[in-house]
XYZ file of C-alpha atoms in Angstrom:
758
model
C -12.328 -55.441 44.606
C -8.868 -53.826 43.065
C -5.968 -55.820 44.057
C -3.518 -54.408 46.552
C -0.790 -53.302 43.718
C -3.122 -51.470 41.630
C -4.978 -49.594 44.792
C -1.160 -48.174 45.667
C -0.913 -47.565 42.015
C -3.815 -45.074 41.838
C -3.108 -43.460 45.152
C 0.460 -42.717 43.729
C -1.443 -41.018 40.673
C -3.488 -38.904 42.997
C -0.620 -37.694 45.037
C 1.232 -37.092 41.864
C -1.821 -35.110 40.432
C -2.465 -33.077 43.671
C 1.572 -32.034 43.935
C 1.436 -31.124 40.260
C -1.555 -28.915 40.942
C -0.176 -27.360 43.748
C 3.063 -26.307 42.176
C 0.990 -24.683 39.308
C -0.876 -23.102 41.616
C 2.111 -21.626 43.646
C 3.822 -20.808 40.235
C 0.804 -18.626 39.454
C 0.480 -16.888 42.723
C 4.395 -16.291 42.275
C 3.794 -14.716 38.907
C 1.104 -12.515 40.151
C 3.256 -11.283 43.058
C 6.430 -10.709 40.699
C 4.064 -8.420 38.485
C 4.395 -4.879 39.702
C 3.009 -2.686 37.164
C 4.195 0.589 38.957
C 7.672 -0.857 38.743
C 7.587 -2.010 34.949
C 6.623 1.631 33.986
C 8.930 3.381 36.677
C 6.617 5.777 38.503
C 5.322 5.840 41.887
C 1.969 4.426 43.600
C 1.000 8.242 43.769
C 1.767 8.789 39.853
C -1.085 10.929 37.982
C -3.047 9.477 34.849
C -0.772 12.132 32.668
C 2.489 10.463 34.377
C 1.376 7.143 33.509
C 0.647 7.782 30.195
C 3.862 9.551 29.409
C 5.785 6.896 30.968
C 4.074 4.089 28.676
C 4.350 6.028 25.374
C 8.076 6.718 26.381
C 8.547 2.780 27.055
C 6.355 1.592 24.402
C 8.528 3.652 21.514
C 11.612 2.094 23.388
C 10.504 -1.464 23.440
C 8.261 -1.680 20.351
C 9.135 -4.850 18.556
C 9.082 -3.206 15.205
C 11.905 -0.423 16.329
C 13.670 -2.813 19.112
C 15.337 -5.826 17.505
C 16.341 -6.889 21.186
C 15.471 -10.619 21.830
C 13.429 -9.740 24.874
C 11.649 -6.897 23.381
C 8.669 -8.489 22.614
C 8.265 -9.701 26.151
C 9.311 -6.268 27.578
C 6.473 -4.580 25.559
C 3.889 -7.036 26.360
C 4.477 -6.333 30.077
C 4.563 -2.538 29.806
C 1.182 -2.972 27.674
C -0.109 -5.015 30.231
C 0.652 -2.625 33.033
C -0.591 0.309 31.363
C -3.667 -1.570 30.605
C -4.251 -1.798 34.516
C -2.527 1.458 35.654
C -5.007 3.638 33.137
C -8.160 2.154 34.276
C -8.813 3.244 37.800
C -11.123 0.443 39.039
C -8.424 -2.060 37.801
C -5.850 0.113 39.573
C -7.740 0.307 42.529
C -8.073 -3.186 42.347
C -4.490 -3.976 42.183
C -3.658 -1.626 44.849
C -6.213 -3.374 47.571
C -5.676 -7.047 46.824
C -1.756 -6.912 45.001
C -3.686 -8.720 42.293
C -4.441 -8.079 39.028
C -7.549 -10.695 38.963
C -10.381 -8.848 37.851
C -13.444 -10.666 39.480
C -12.575 -9.274 43.084
C -13.857 -6.652 44.643
C -16.755 -5.556 42.541
C -19.624 -7.674 41.031
C -19.726 -9.607 37.550
C -21.974 -7.786 35.924
C -19.778 -4.275 36.593
C -16.881 -5.946 35.100
C -18.603 -6.650 32.057
C -19.332 -3.151 31.667
C -15.797 -1.639 32.242
C -13.702 -4.212 30.501
C -12.700 -3.120 27.176
C -12.772 -7.038 26.278
C -15.239 -9.466 27.281
C -14.704 -13.256 27.192
C -17.986 -14.595 25.653
C -19.249 -14.573 22.312
C -23.174 -14.499 21.462
C -22.416 -15.731 17.803
C -20.001 -18.718 18.740
C -21.868 -21.731 19.343
C -20.416 -24.289 21.839
C -20.482 -25.747 25.053
C -17.468 -24.654 27.523
C -18.726 -26.206 30.597
C -16.064 -28.322 30.909
C -13.282 -25.784 31.010
C -12.826 -25.039 34.831
C -8.707 -24.357 34.975
C -7.111 -20.990 34.379
C -4.392 -20.417 32.046
C -2.319 -17.542 30.932
C -0.160 -16.278 27.760
C 2.680 -18.530 28.422
C 0.315 -21.541 27.684
C -1.231 -20.338 24.607
C -0.537 -22.750 21.614
C 2.687 -21.580 19.888
C 1.075 -21.853 16.567
C -0.458 -17.988 16.748
C 2.876 -16.787 17.395
C 3.649 -16.687 13.648
C 0.706 -14.772 12.698
C 0.692 -12.314 15.938
C -0.096 -8.777 14.330
C 0.883 -5.002 15.765
C -0.586 -2.146 15.033
C 2.017 -0.758 12.160
C 2.379 -4.232 10.668
C -1.326 -4.015 9.972
C -1.600 -0.738 8.443
C 1.387 -0.677 6.519
C 1.280 -4.330 5.161
C -1.765 -6.287 6.206
C -3.978 -3.759 4.895
C -2.573 -3.024 1.298
C -1.964 -6.825 0.927
C -5.811 -7.010 1.249
C -6.300 -5.974 -2.007
C -4.323 -9.222 -3.240
C -5.737 -11.711 -0.991
C -8.689 -12.104 1.823
C -7.038 -12.480 5.435
C -8.758 -14.544 8.222
C -8.022 -12.619 11.642
C -9.037 -14.004 14.800
C -8.692 -11.868 18.183
C -8.091 -13.613 21.365
C -7.008 -12.868 24.646
C -5.851 -14.269 27.895
C -8.265 -15.846 30.395
C -10.543 -16.924 27.264
C -11.821 -20.128 27.886
C -13.853 -20.091 24.177
C -10.536 -19.271 22.457
C -9.314 -22.695 23.864
C -12.307 -24.159 22.473
C -12.346 -23.323 18.818
C -8.283 -23.771 18.545
C -8.498 -27.253 16.960
C -10.931 -25.968 14.520
C -8.985 -22.655 13.941
C -5.701 -24.542 13.143
C -7.024 -26.897 11.092
C -8.678 -24.253 8.884
C -5.502 -22.417 9.037
C -3.505 -25.190 7.420
C -6.002 -25.724 4.698
C -6.597 -22.045 4.024
C -3.055 -20.660 3.952
C -2.310 -23.352 1.800
C -4.943 -21.645 -0.852
C -3.409 -18.506 -0.567
C -5.602 -16.899 2.385
C -3.750 -14.432 4.651
C -3.643 -15.287 8.579
C -3.712 -12.908 11.373
C -4.015 -13.184 15.337
C -4.747 -9.872 17.410
C -4.050 -10.410 20.984
C -6.530 -8.002 22.300
C -4.733 -7.635 25.623
C -1.457 -6.445 24.384
C -2.580 -5.004 20.830
C -5.743 -2.877 22.189
C -5.416 -0.577 20.053
C -5.329 -2.502 16.869
C -8.526 -4.475 18.276
C -10.350 -1.436 18.926
C -9.122 -0.290 14.983
C -10.767 -3.673 13.775
C -14.108 -3.026 15.631
C -13.379 -6.267 18.017
C -14.898 -5.848 21.420
C -15.208 -9.249 22.783
C -13.263 -12.273 22.590
C -13.036 -15.000 20.661
C -13.904 -12.860 17.293
C -13.152 -13.780 13.809
C -13.254 -11.355 11.416
C -12.445 -11.303 7.270
C -10.379 -8.770 5.537
C -10.450 -8.057 2.098
C -10.011 -4.693 -0.246
C -9.497 -2.817 3.100
C -13.195 -3.921 4.291
C -13.888 -5.902 7.634
C -16.577 -8.352 7.971
C -17.191 -10.139 10.727
C -18.074 -14.092 10.966
C -21.214 -14.809 12.832
C -21.971 -18.545 12.857
C -20.797 -21.794 14.439
C -17.090 -22.361 14.530
C -16.578 -25.135 12.366
C -14.226 -25.982 9.247
C -16.940 -25.844 6.287
C -18.613 -22.708 7.894
C -15.268 -20.750 7.984
C -14.438 -21.785 4.499
C -17.897 -20.520 3.199
C -17.190 -17.373 4.867
C -13.570 -16.730 3.283
C -15.612 -17.662 -0.086
C -18.286 -15.289 0.154
C -15.812 -12.231 0.940
C -14.669 -12.712 -2.573
C -16.488 -10.636 -5.151
C -19.215 -12.933 -7.384
C -17.835 -11.579 -10.973
C -14.254 -12.847 -10.590
C -14.553 -16.231 -12.628
C -17.102 -16.546 -15.551
C -18.605 -19.965 -16.268
C -17.957 -21.125 -20.126
C -19.616 -23.001 -22.424
C -19.752 -23.830 -25.923
C -21.714 -20.846 -26.591
C -20.172 -18.241 -25.083
C -16.313 -19.419 -25.459
C -15.394 -17.445 -28.366
C -16.898 -14.301 -27.080
C -14.909 -14.465 -23.921
C -11.824 -15.498 -25.505
C -11.997 -12.293 -28.253
C -12.199 -9.894 -25.195
C -8.480 -9.587 -25.288
C -8.299 -6.558 -27.097
C -11.182 -4.821 -25.142
C -9.557 -5.862 -21.913
C -6.196 -5.644 -22.713
C -5.741 -8.713 -20.927
C -4.731 -12.474 -21.494
C -7.680 -14.939 -20.748
C -7.608 -17.886 -18.758
C -9.641 -21.260 -18.888
C -9.594 -23.741 -16.434
C -11.169 -27.379 -17.237
C -12.045 -29.478 -14.199
C -14.842 -32.185 -13.428
C -15.934 -30.246 -10.352
C -19.450 -28.655 -10.683
C -18.640 -25.609 -8.522
C -15.544 -23.464 -9.039
C -12.766 -24.595 -6.883
C -11.874 -22.044 -3.837
C -8.211 -21.924 -5.086
C -9.264 -20.526 -8.597
C -11.549 -17.955 -7.169
C -8.515 -17.139 -5.147
C -6.116 -17.073 -7.840
C -8.804 -15.179 -9.727
C -8.888 -12.304 -7.309
C -4.932 -12.191 -6.992
C -4.492 -11.869 -10.924
C -7.681 -9.788 -11.405
C -5.814 -6.553 -12.948
C -3.414 -8.615 -15.409
C -6.024 -11.647 -16.174
C -9.453 -12.549 -17.036
C -10.596 -15.911 -15.772
C -13.273 -18.511 -17.239
C -14.105 -22.091 -15.676
C -15.165 -24.995 -17.650
C -17.004 -27.850 -15.903
C -16.241 -30.717 -18.476
C -18.932 -32.740 -16.982
C -21.895 -30.378 -18.149
C -23.570 -30.968 -21.488
C -22.827 -28.076 -23.818
C -18.900 -28.134 -23.363
C -17.945 -31.025 -25.713
C -17.196 -28.862 -28.558
C -14.849 -26.715 -26.452
C -13.450 -29.957 -24.870
C -13.057 -31.452 -28.353
C -11.714 -28.081 -29.690
C -8.471 -27.807 -27.266
C -8.047 -31.775 -27.048
C -8.990 -31.553 -23.392
C -8.311 -34.638 -21.190
C -11.701 -34.725 -19.324
C -10.158 -36.367 -16.072
C -6.932 -33.938 -15.411
C -7.360 -30.422 -14.589
C -6.127 -28.420 -17.391
C -5.229 -24.878 -17.424
C -5.078 -22.467 -21.009
C -3.888 -18.992 -21.290
C -4.836 -17.380 -24.579
C -3.466 -13.951 -25.672
C -3.610 -12.420 -29.212
C -5.139 -15.361 -31.005
C -8.098 -17.529 -29.567
C -8.201 -20.456 -32.040
C -4.680 -21.529 -29.797
C -3.602 -21.155 -26.402
C -0.229 -19.458 -25.819
C 1.033 -22.058 -22.477
C -1.139 -24.732 -21.012
C -0.505 -26.826 -17.863
C -1.995 -29.921 -16.412
C -1.744 -31.556 -13.297
C -3.940 -34.027 -10.793
C -4.411 -31.789 -7.788
C -3.165 -28.613 -9.035
C -1.001 -26.501 -6.097
C -1.134 -22.569 -5.713
C 2.728 -22.496 -6.249
C 2.299 -24.366 -9.685
C -0.534 -21.884 -10.788
C 1.340 -19.101 -9.286
C 4.577 -19.895 -11.268
C 2.414 -20.635 -14.768
C 0.230 -17.181 -14.669
C 3.066 -14.776 -13.305
C 5.021 -15.732 -16.709
C 1.777 -15.190 -18.848
C 0.525 -11.645 -17.039
C 0.855 -9.937 -20.212
C -0.379 -10.056 -23.994
C 2.687 -10.793 -26.783
C 2.080 -6.959 -27.284
C 0.184 -5.355 -24.669
C -1.376 -1.657 -25.398
C -0.173 0.890 -22.771
C -3.170 2.409 -21.200
C -1.763 3.677 -18.046
C 1.509 4.877 -16.202
C 1.360 1.936 -13.663
C 1.142 -0.519 -16.565
C 4.041 1.448 -18.580
C 6.288 0.845 -15.512
C 5.646 -2.714 -15.308
C 5.905 -3.795 -18.848
C 9.115 -1.583 -19.134
C 11.002 -1.262 -16.171
C 13.438 1.366 -15.101
C 17.200 0.182 -15.714
C 18.356 -1.255 -12.211
C 22.115 -2.278 -13.619
C 23.966 -2.905 -16.961
C 22.994 -6.507 -16.297
C 19.448 -5.926 -15.823
C 18.548 -3.761 -18.884
C 14.843 -4.055 -20.511
C 14.200 -2.539 -23.846
C 10.856 -1.692 -24.769
C 10.040 -1.747 -28.906
C 6.676 0.354 -28.671
C 4.168 0.640 -32.107
C 2.967 4.141 -32.079
C -0.399 3.365 -33.798
C -3.908 4.475 -34.407
C -7.159 3.009 -33.458
C -9.622 1.642 -36.961
C -9.345 -0.906 -39.616
C -6.861 1.384 -41.240
C -3.698 0.530 -38.714
C -4.779 -3.334 -38.723
C -2.279 -4.339 -41.338
C 0.567 -2.181 -39.471
C -0.654 -4.126 -36.320
C -0.562 -7.670 -37.175
C 2.692 -7.150 -38.647
C 4.215 -5.953 -35.245
C 2.549 -8.455 -33.377
C 4.223 -11.523 -35.795
C 7.357 -9.818 -35.198
C 7.112 -9.943 -31.789
C 5.904 -13.313 -31.607
C 8.861 -14.254 -33.991
C 11.459 -12.453 -31.719
C 10.594 -12.675 -28.234
C 13.434 -12.795 -25.812
C 13.767 -11.684 -22.011
C 15.546 -8.668 -22.563
C 12.897 -7.404 -25.005
C 8.940 -6.043 -24.731
C 6.619 -5.384 -27.517
C 3.730 -2.858 -26.594
C 1.606 -0.810 -28.364
C 0.187 2.595 -27.710
C -2.870 4.370 -29.613
C -1.478 8.128 -30.374
C -4.970 9.493 -30.339
C -5.771 8.207 -26.391
C -1.863 9.116 -25.319
C -0.967 12.449 -27.717
C 1.859 13.504 -25.503
C 3.489 10.349 -25.632
C 3.849 10.151 -29.556
C 4.499 14.233 -29.879
C 7.351 13.752 -27.311
C 9.162 10.575 -29.088
C 8.613 11.458 -32.908
C 10.124 15.058 -33.267
C 8.837 15.082 -37.198
C 5.195 15.008 -36.242
C 4.405 15.602 -40.242
C 6.095 12.670 -41.518
C 4.338 10.311 -39.035
C 0.966 11.836 -39.292
C -1.763 9.088 -40.216
C 0.731 6.612 -39.861
C 2.178 4.211 -37.406
C 5.571 4.529 -35.972
C 7.963 2.145 -33.984
C 10.467 3.509 -31.392
C 13.075 1.466 -29.166
C 13.364 2.953 -25.751
C 14.811 2.116 -22.187
C 13.655 3.900 -19.288
C 16.366 5.250 -17.368
C 14.155 6.277 -13.619
C 10.761 6.898 -12.184
C 10.893 10.301 -13.130
C 10.348 9.844 -16.537
C 13.761 10.161 -18.293
C 14.178 7.675 -21.381
C 16.982 7.168 -23.800
C 15.438 5.803 -27.094
C 15.573 5.777 -30.932
C 12.957 6.133 -33.564
C 12.641 4.261 -37.061
C 13.524 6.559 -39.429
C 10.632 5.848 -41.809
C 6.919 5.035 -40.493
C 5.861 1.373 -40.010
C 4.184 -0.347 -42.818
C 4.967 -3.905 -41.744
C 6.758 -4.489 -45.118
C 9.383 -6.778 -45.210
C 12.025 -4.077 -45.248
C 10.488 -2.491 -42.206
C 11.169 -6.154 -40.459
C 14.776 -6.047 -41.587
C 15.710 -2.665 -40.476
C 14.199 -3.425 -36.833
C 15.880 -6.723 -36.592
C 19.107 -4.961 -37.643
C 18.663 -2.429 -34.736
C 17.903 -5.058 -32.333
C 21.145 -6.839 -33.151
C 23.001 -4.091 -32.797
C 21.506 -3.060 -29.432
C 22.762 -6.197 -28.007
C 26.388 -5.306 -28.246
C 26.245 -1.523 -28.272
C 23.458 0.017 -26.003
C 24.711 3.718 -27.292
C 22.720 3.705 -30.384
C 19.554 4.867 -28.307
C 21.174 8.253 -28.621
C 18.461 10.551 -28.075
C 17.310 11.403 -24.231
C 14.000 13.208 -22.986
C 11.593 13.085 -20.400
C 8.333 11.573 -21.242
C 5.071 12.823 -19.535
C 2.934 10.248 -17.569
C 0.527 8.343 -19.443
C -3.201 9.015 -19.011
C -5.316 6.121 -17.190
C -7.531 5.146 -20.091
C -9.303 2.316 -18.272
C -10.472 4.896 -15.319
C -14.398 5.813 -15.322
C -13.416 9.700 -15.770
C -10.857 8.989 -18.613
C -12.788 10.582 -21.476
C -12.961 13.832 -19.499
C -9.583 13.655 -18.207
C -8.579 12.700 -21.838
C -10.252 15.898 -23.093
C -8.589 18.210 -20.239
C -5.310 16.833 -21.174
C -5.909 17.723 -24.894
C -6.849 21.091 -24.142
C -3.695 21.571 -21.893
C -1.505 20.301 -24.744
C -2.778 22.381 -27.554
C -2.486 25.719 -24.855
C 1.001 24.760 -24.247
C 1.904 24.440 -27.641
C 0.037 27.645 -28.877
C 2.159 29.267 -25.738
C 5.392 28.175 -26.638
C 4.759 29.106 -30.564
C 3.470 32.831 -29.483
C 6.225 33.541 -26.760
C 8.976 31.803 -28.347
C 10.312 34.697 -30.312
C 10.045 37.155 -27.147
C 10.305 35.361 -23.840
C 13.888 35.377 -23.752
C 14.535 38.789 -25.095
C 11.961 40.138 -22.542
C 13.255 38.240 -19.853
C 16.966 39.584 -20.354
C 16.124 43.325 -20.839
C 13.511 43.774 -18.702
C 14.026 44.490 -14.991
C 12.465 42.122 -12.690
C 8.905 42.541 -11.558
C 8.094 44.796 -8.320
C 6.993 43.303 -5.469
C 3.351 44.184 -4.808
C 3.910 45.974 -1.227
C 0.629 46.406 -0.568
C -1.514 43.649 -1.981
C -5.562 44.404 -2.267
C -7.483 43.723 1.012
C -8.997 40.646 -0.405
C -6.127 38.642 -1.308
C -4.790 36.377 0.693
C -1.158 35.467 1.293
C -1.735 32.023 2.033
C -0.410 31.440 -1.422
C 3.328 32.254 -0.504
C 4.729 31.895 -3.969
C 3.586 33.308 -7.207
C 2.464 31.175 -9.578
C 3.900 30.409 -13.202
C 1.685 27.014 -15.002
C 4.426 27.042 -17.788
C 8.056 27.856 -16.824
C 8.538 28.508 -13.193
C 10.990 31.318 -12.200
C 13.622 30.680 -9.843
C 12.711 31.389 -6.094
C 9.061 31.238 -7.092
C 6.961 28.085 -5.881
C 3.242 27.878 -6.042
C 2.155 26.913 -2.025
C -1.346 26.979 -0.655
C -2.087 26.411 2.481
C -4.002 23.227 3.546
C -7.489 24.694 4.895
C -10.827 23.124 5.466
C -11.684 24.858 2.056
C -8.743 23.147 0.257
C -8.448 20.009 2.264
C -10.838 18.255 -0.075
C -9.635 19.307 -3.378
C -5.927 19.286 -2.145
C -6.332 15.843 -0.895
C -9.258 13.501 -0.485
C -10.238 14.059 -4.125
C -6.646 14.489 -5.585
C -6.523 12.591 -8.793
C -5.012 9.015 -8.925
C -1.163 9.481 -9.454
C -1.093 12.990 -8.122
C 0.484 13.639 -4.727
C 0.741 16.480 -2.385
C 3.909 17.767 -0.349
C 2.790 19.125 2.714
C 5.349 21.490 4.559
C 4.697 21.749 8.593
C 4.817 24.778 10.076
C 4.015 27.610 12.644
C 3.491 31.180 12.515
C 7.038 32.186 14.015
C 8.545 29.400 11.497
C 6.373 30.487 8.301
C 8.582 32.910 6.368
C 12.070 31.180 6.996
C 10.324 27.719 6.461
C 8.662 28.582 3.121
C 11.630 30.080 1.787
C 14.127 27.526 2.253
C 10.904 24.836 0.886
C 10.681 26.860 -2.205
C 14.346 26.497 -2.889
C 14.602 22.723 -1.972
C 11.466 21.917 -4.235
C 12.034 24.316 -7.138
C 13.724 21.669 -9.266
C 10.548 19.411 -9.188
C 7.874 22.097 -10.059
C 7.856 21.051 -13.706
C 6.037 17.521 -12.674
C 2.144 18.115 -13.266
C 1.543 15.232 -10.850
C 3.333 17.206 -7.553
C 1.321 19.673 -5.758
C 3.042 21.756 -2.684
C 1.015 23.185 0.151
C 1.797 23.766 4.102
C -0.192 23.244 7.210
C -0.184 25.589 9.883
C 0.819 23.156 13.196
C -0.967 25.853 15.428
C -4.322 25.286 13.807
C -4.455 21.813 13.048
C -1.800 19.686 15.393
C -4.648 17.101 16.435
C -4.905 16.407 12.754
C -1.259 15.902 11.975
C -0.762 13.636 15.168
C -3.365 11.489 14.250
C -1.806 10.768 10.624
C 1.630 10.661 12.280
C 0.309 7.432 14.549
C 0.422 5.464 11.339
C 3.967 6.334 11.093
C 5.285 4.294 13.919
C 8.748 5.731 13.897
C 7.213 9.425 13.437
C 9.378 10.317 16.699
C 10.118 13.543 18.023
C 13.203 15.735 17.221
C 15.512 15.529 20.458
C 15.372 18.267 22.814
C 12.693 20.024 20.992
C 9.610 19.556 22.831
C 6.734 22.372 23.161
C 5.816 23.751 26.715
C 3.304 20.765 26.592
C 5.033 17.581 27.369
C 3.292 15.346 24.469
C 3.150 18.375 22.251
C 6.443 17.538 19.813
C 7.955 19.930 17.682
C 6.874 18.764 13.944
C 7.755 22.203 12.427
C 10.079 21.290 9.291
C 8.211 17.861 8.618
C 7.105 17.020 5.295
C 4.532 14.678 4.244
C 3.804 13.575 0.467
C 0.020 12.562 0.777
C -1.440 10.299 -2.099
C -4.999 10.975 -1.522
C -6.309 8.479 -3.813
C -4.511 5.417 -2.562
C -4.278 6.889 0.964
C -0.865 6.636 2.090
C 1.812 9.171 2.677
C 5.686 9.522 2.745
C 7.643 11.125 5.609
C 10.412 13.279 5.582
C 11.768 14.440 9.264
C 14.362 17.181 9.483
C 17.446 16.684 10.989
C 18.997 18.086 14.023
C 19.854 21.553 13.624
C 23.386 21.029 15.149
C 24.170 18.525 12.045
C 24.179 20.702 9.298
C 23.482 24.338 10.921
C 25.499 27.505 9.513
C 28.753 28.251 11.650
C 28.190 31.122 14.019
C 28.645 34.348 12.189
C 28.368 32.764 9.033
C 26.609 35.665 6.578
C 23.126 34.665 4.987
C 23.427 33.059 1.655
C 21.676 34.900 -1.070
C 19.857 32.390 -2.545
C 18.194 31.898 0.863
C 16.416 35.273 0.068
C 13.557 33.835 -2.148
C 10.854 36.289 -2.658
C 7.720 35.963 -0.832
C 4.530 37.578 -1.257
C 3.937 40.099 1.403
C 6.613 38.503 3.937
C 10.000 39.528 4.469
C 13.348 37.236 4.495
C 15.262 36.813 7.516
C 19.065 36.314 7.976
C 18.693 35.949 11.904
C 20.495 33.046 13.604
C 17.265 31.448 14.489
C 15.831 32.129 11.157
C 19.096 29.980 9.606
C 18.650 27.259 12.192
C 14.871 26.718 10.907
C 15.774 26.490 7.526
C 18.380 23.813 8.474
C 15.600 21.795 9.212
C 14.871 21.173 5.623
C 18.240 20.509 4.749
C 18.579 17.332 2.082
C 14.697 17.598 1.529
C 15.724 17.838 -2.216
C 17.286 14.482 -2.048
C 14.399 13.089 -0.243
C 12.122 14.426 -3.020
C 14.117 12.536 -5.517
C 13.680 9.400 -3.661
C 9.958 9.938 -3.499
C 9.685 10.465 -7.444
C 11.851 7.183 -7.855
C 9.104 5.311 -5.504
C 11.736 4.163 -3.390
C 10.520 5.651 0.044
C 8.471 3.972 2.777
C 4.857 3.869 2.250
C 2.845 4.575 5.283
C -0.916 3.504 4.624
C -4.252 5.124 6.327
C -7.521 3.571 6.028
C -9.341 6.998 5.997
C -8.212 10.416 5.659
C -9.466 12.345 8.880
C -11.368 15.506 8.819
C -9.160 18.633 9.037
C -11.319 20.650 11.493
């Protein structure tokens, strides 16, 4: 028997519980009543699907959190997405019209519901018992810890996808009214806290509000968990427990990231620095398996460093531990550069943290005198000048491969070790692999033939412009050479003007690419051809061009000749008003984009049949000054033929909105004429130029045509009509955009796969 006081207390608790449950139920009912998808989208109850889609697209662009900075934009966007989700599905819409409720269990059986709903709240690969969940919940009751990890489609495409080449991501797909999602929440929070500290990226996708992203990821049920690495998606199919998720992330990583090192192979491993052109890192620890933190670090720095692991408790590592005086009880990390007998840098710490390792490795990413093997490495080692206080000078040894050049290289390396400074970077380059580099900087080739040379340079921009000074005599590494170079560097600290020569450097070949050998042969052939051509024509080009009249246009080209190549081609010296522009068709699409060589870009003008002539004329004038770059190609895409391809690509650029007041007769067909896309086929991204309003930059009424606008187009006649001027004005400022493209300062929009043009 319970005392009377306890009975009264239990009655009060029971009454309180009932009241609370009643209030929650009332609030949910009121919330359902207040939610009117028709009112949110601003449409009538008789609106067609086309009207619904049009209203949704307009509101979604206006309230998308990536574009609208209003504090309530995200909530508004969620409401808009939810309203569209209901009204775009005829059964859900009918259900709402009949019952005034968004509940999905009314009006049709459960089996039918599961077939029509885009996301099913069950998961055959997750093992747990959810029978004790009986109380509904909604998004307001979700764990707030997920909020900072929420992903939107544009954020995923432009940031998360490219970042997956530096670290793996663990992504959870969740939704409202998902009981299983709540069950895995404690395990998910624990795993997130652990893995994020090790360097794993975390993401959460709400399938109800980001259906496009969820479908893009291939998730059709909630909860789902997937891994993303190197742009590739892998789904998790196992019990949701900490150890399984940890093993899943580890399984995403390549298996050859870290080499096991013993007394037998450590000399070979450390000696590979020259072949791989990388410092080598050794971690000494008493754990038999390579720690996950170390594997993740190796993945993040794999382009810069090679990693080895020494299990100090294993027999066969005693010589190695003794050689470098290792404390077997404390994890030790060593970086080796050009000298294998002595580490360049060391850290020791109990329980190494990610931040400590990142700081240590970021200061040791390069050799003391790295070899320039690609344009990307050149840009990292010798960054372009940003301000007078951020100058970086590169001291470059132009040498050859083989024993003949060993003495001069060793002397240069010793000089680099003795004169390391924050403002100096020492590098070397093989002239037989990068012939154009040496020929551009060394004007007297005969004096340096078969010998090494030293050049001090500063990069001024990302378009290849450098200022430099070469040592007058070949570099032999003698004491006199050391004094001369040291004196020049001392003068440089007070007088940057001693770098008196100025030139444009061609892009370096990528020596480590699989097809480098063939590309190097082609590059050598092109260079020899260029040299022969300039030698043969040097005495006659100027007089011929000055005295002879301009070539007449072919008024009646042969029947078999296509006019899609709108401008004549001159591979050597582009003539004013002539630019080679090819049409992007299903025939040229693969070679001009999908299989475009690394480092090359195709600048594509969007036009239509009526705007073809004026836009091509203006396009040629705007891009003419950039035709000297070997890595740029120019094409045009006919909007009348390939609108669907263009609109698919532009979906990956959230800000690619329409030009105001320039819609075609179909409300969703925007006027994209005058858009320009710079497409990087190899890295799968593009930069976007959107034309300005014609009123802002247009010619005044009655203004005569500028003669410079009358660029010759093969098979086309130029136009001076006001309509043509208005069309041409769309490409005003394109040349400034092209400058930013070459500088690398434009926003990049990544795309997972180039769609087929047809």
